[in-house]
Coordinates of C-alpha atoms in Angstrom, one line a residue:
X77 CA 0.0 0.0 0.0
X78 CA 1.6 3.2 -0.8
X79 CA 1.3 6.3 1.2
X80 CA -1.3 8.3 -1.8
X81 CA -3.8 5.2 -1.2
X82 CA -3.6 5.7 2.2
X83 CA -7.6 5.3 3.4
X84 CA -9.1 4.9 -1.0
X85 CA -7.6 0.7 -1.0
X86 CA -8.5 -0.8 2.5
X87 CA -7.3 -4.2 3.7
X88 CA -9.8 -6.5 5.1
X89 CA -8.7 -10.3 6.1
X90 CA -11.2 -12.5 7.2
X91 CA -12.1 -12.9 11.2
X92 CA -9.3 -9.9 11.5
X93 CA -11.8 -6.9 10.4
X94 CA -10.8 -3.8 8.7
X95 CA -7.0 -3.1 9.1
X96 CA -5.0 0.2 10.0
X97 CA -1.7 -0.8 9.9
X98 CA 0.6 -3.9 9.1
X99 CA 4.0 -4.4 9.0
X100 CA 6.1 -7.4 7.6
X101 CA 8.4 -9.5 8.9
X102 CA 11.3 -9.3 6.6
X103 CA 12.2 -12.5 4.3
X104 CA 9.3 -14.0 5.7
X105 CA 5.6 -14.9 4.6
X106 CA 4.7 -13.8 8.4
X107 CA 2.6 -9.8 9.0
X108 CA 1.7 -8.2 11.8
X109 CA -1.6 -6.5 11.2
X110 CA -3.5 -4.6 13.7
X111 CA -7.6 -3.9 12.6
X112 CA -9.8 -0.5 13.3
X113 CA -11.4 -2.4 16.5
X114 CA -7.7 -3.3 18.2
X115 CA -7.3 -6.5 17.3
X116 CA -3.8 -7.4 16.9
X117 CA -2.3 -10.2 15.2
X118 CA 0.7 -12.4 13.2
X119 CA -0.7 -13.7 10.5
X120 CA 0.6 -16.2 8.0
X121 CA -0.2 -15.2 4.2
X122 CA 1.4 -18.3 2.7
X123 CA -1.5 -20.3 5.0
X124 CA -4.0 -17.2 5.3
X125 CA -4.6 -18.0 8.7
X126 CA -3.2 -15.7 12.1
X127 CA -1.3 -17.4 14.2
X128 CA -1.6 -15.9 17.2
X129 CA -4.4 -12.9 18.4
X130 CA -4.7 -10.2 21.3
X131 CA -7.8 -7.7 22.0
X132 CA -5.9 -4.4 22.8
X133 CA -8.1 -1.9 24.6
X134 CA -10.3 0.0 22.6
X135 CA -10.0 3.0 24.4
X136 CA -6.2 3.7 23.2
X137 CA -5.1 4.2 19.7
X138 CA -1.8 2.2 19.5
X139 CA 0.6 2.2 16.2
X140 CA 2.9 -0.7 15.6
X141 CA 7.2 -0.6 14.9
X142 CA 9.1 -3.7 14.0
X143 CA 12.4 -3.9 15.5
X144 CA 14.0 -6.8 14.0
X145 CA 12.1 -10.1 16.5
X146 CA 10.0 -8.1 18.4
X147 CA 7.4 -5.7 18.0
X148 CA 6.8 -2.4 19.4
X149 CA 3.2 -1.7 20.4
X150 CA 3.0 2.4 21.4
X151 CA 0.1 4.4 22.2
X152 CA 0.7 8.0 23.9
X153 CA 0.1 6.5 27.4
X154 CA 1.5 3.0 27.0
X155 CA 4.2 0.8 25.4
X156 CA 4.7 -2.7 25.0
X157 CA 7.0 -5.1 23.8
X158 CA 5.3 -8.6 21.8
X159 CA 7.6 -11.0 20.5
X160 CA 6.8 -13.7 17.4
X161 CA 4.7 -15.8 19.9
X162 CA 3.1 -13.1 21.2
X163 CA 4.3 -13.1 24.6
X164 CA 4.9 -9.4 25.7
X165 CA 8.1 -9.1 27.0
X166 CA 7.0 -5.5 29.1
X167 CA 4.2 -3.2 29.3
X168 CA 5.2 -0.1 30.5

């Protein structure tokens, strides 16, 4: 998705809802997606099917950074830190 389709091409998998943001996992068939209602998720696009899922509260809006295994999950009042089998590592 480039930046100028931004909101005109949306992103919609299955049981996951509407998406806001993904990012990929590098040399790998493996996303992290996260949907308008705070689902986040790895899913597999080779199977089409997530692997793991977490209900983030709805009450924050939360973005998503990929730092090489893990994945930084930031809102303006929290951070945490969710590796590839979706253990977080620390909420802060």
């Amino acid at each position: 998705m480039y930046e100028k389709d931004k909101g005109m091409n949306d992103w919609k998998i299955e049981s996951l809802g509407n998406l806001k943001n993904m990012k990929f996992i590098e040399d790998s068939p493996l996303i992290y997606t996260l949907s308008t209602s705070g689902v986040l998720c790895l899913y597999d696009t080779l199977k089409q099917k997530h692997i793991w899922k977490k209900e983030l509260p709805d009450n924050e809006e939360f973005s998503l950074r990929y730092l090489g295994r893990n994945l930084l999950v930031y809102s303006q009042k929290r951070a945490m830190m969710i590796n590839s089998r979706g253990h977080i590592i620390y909420d802060l």
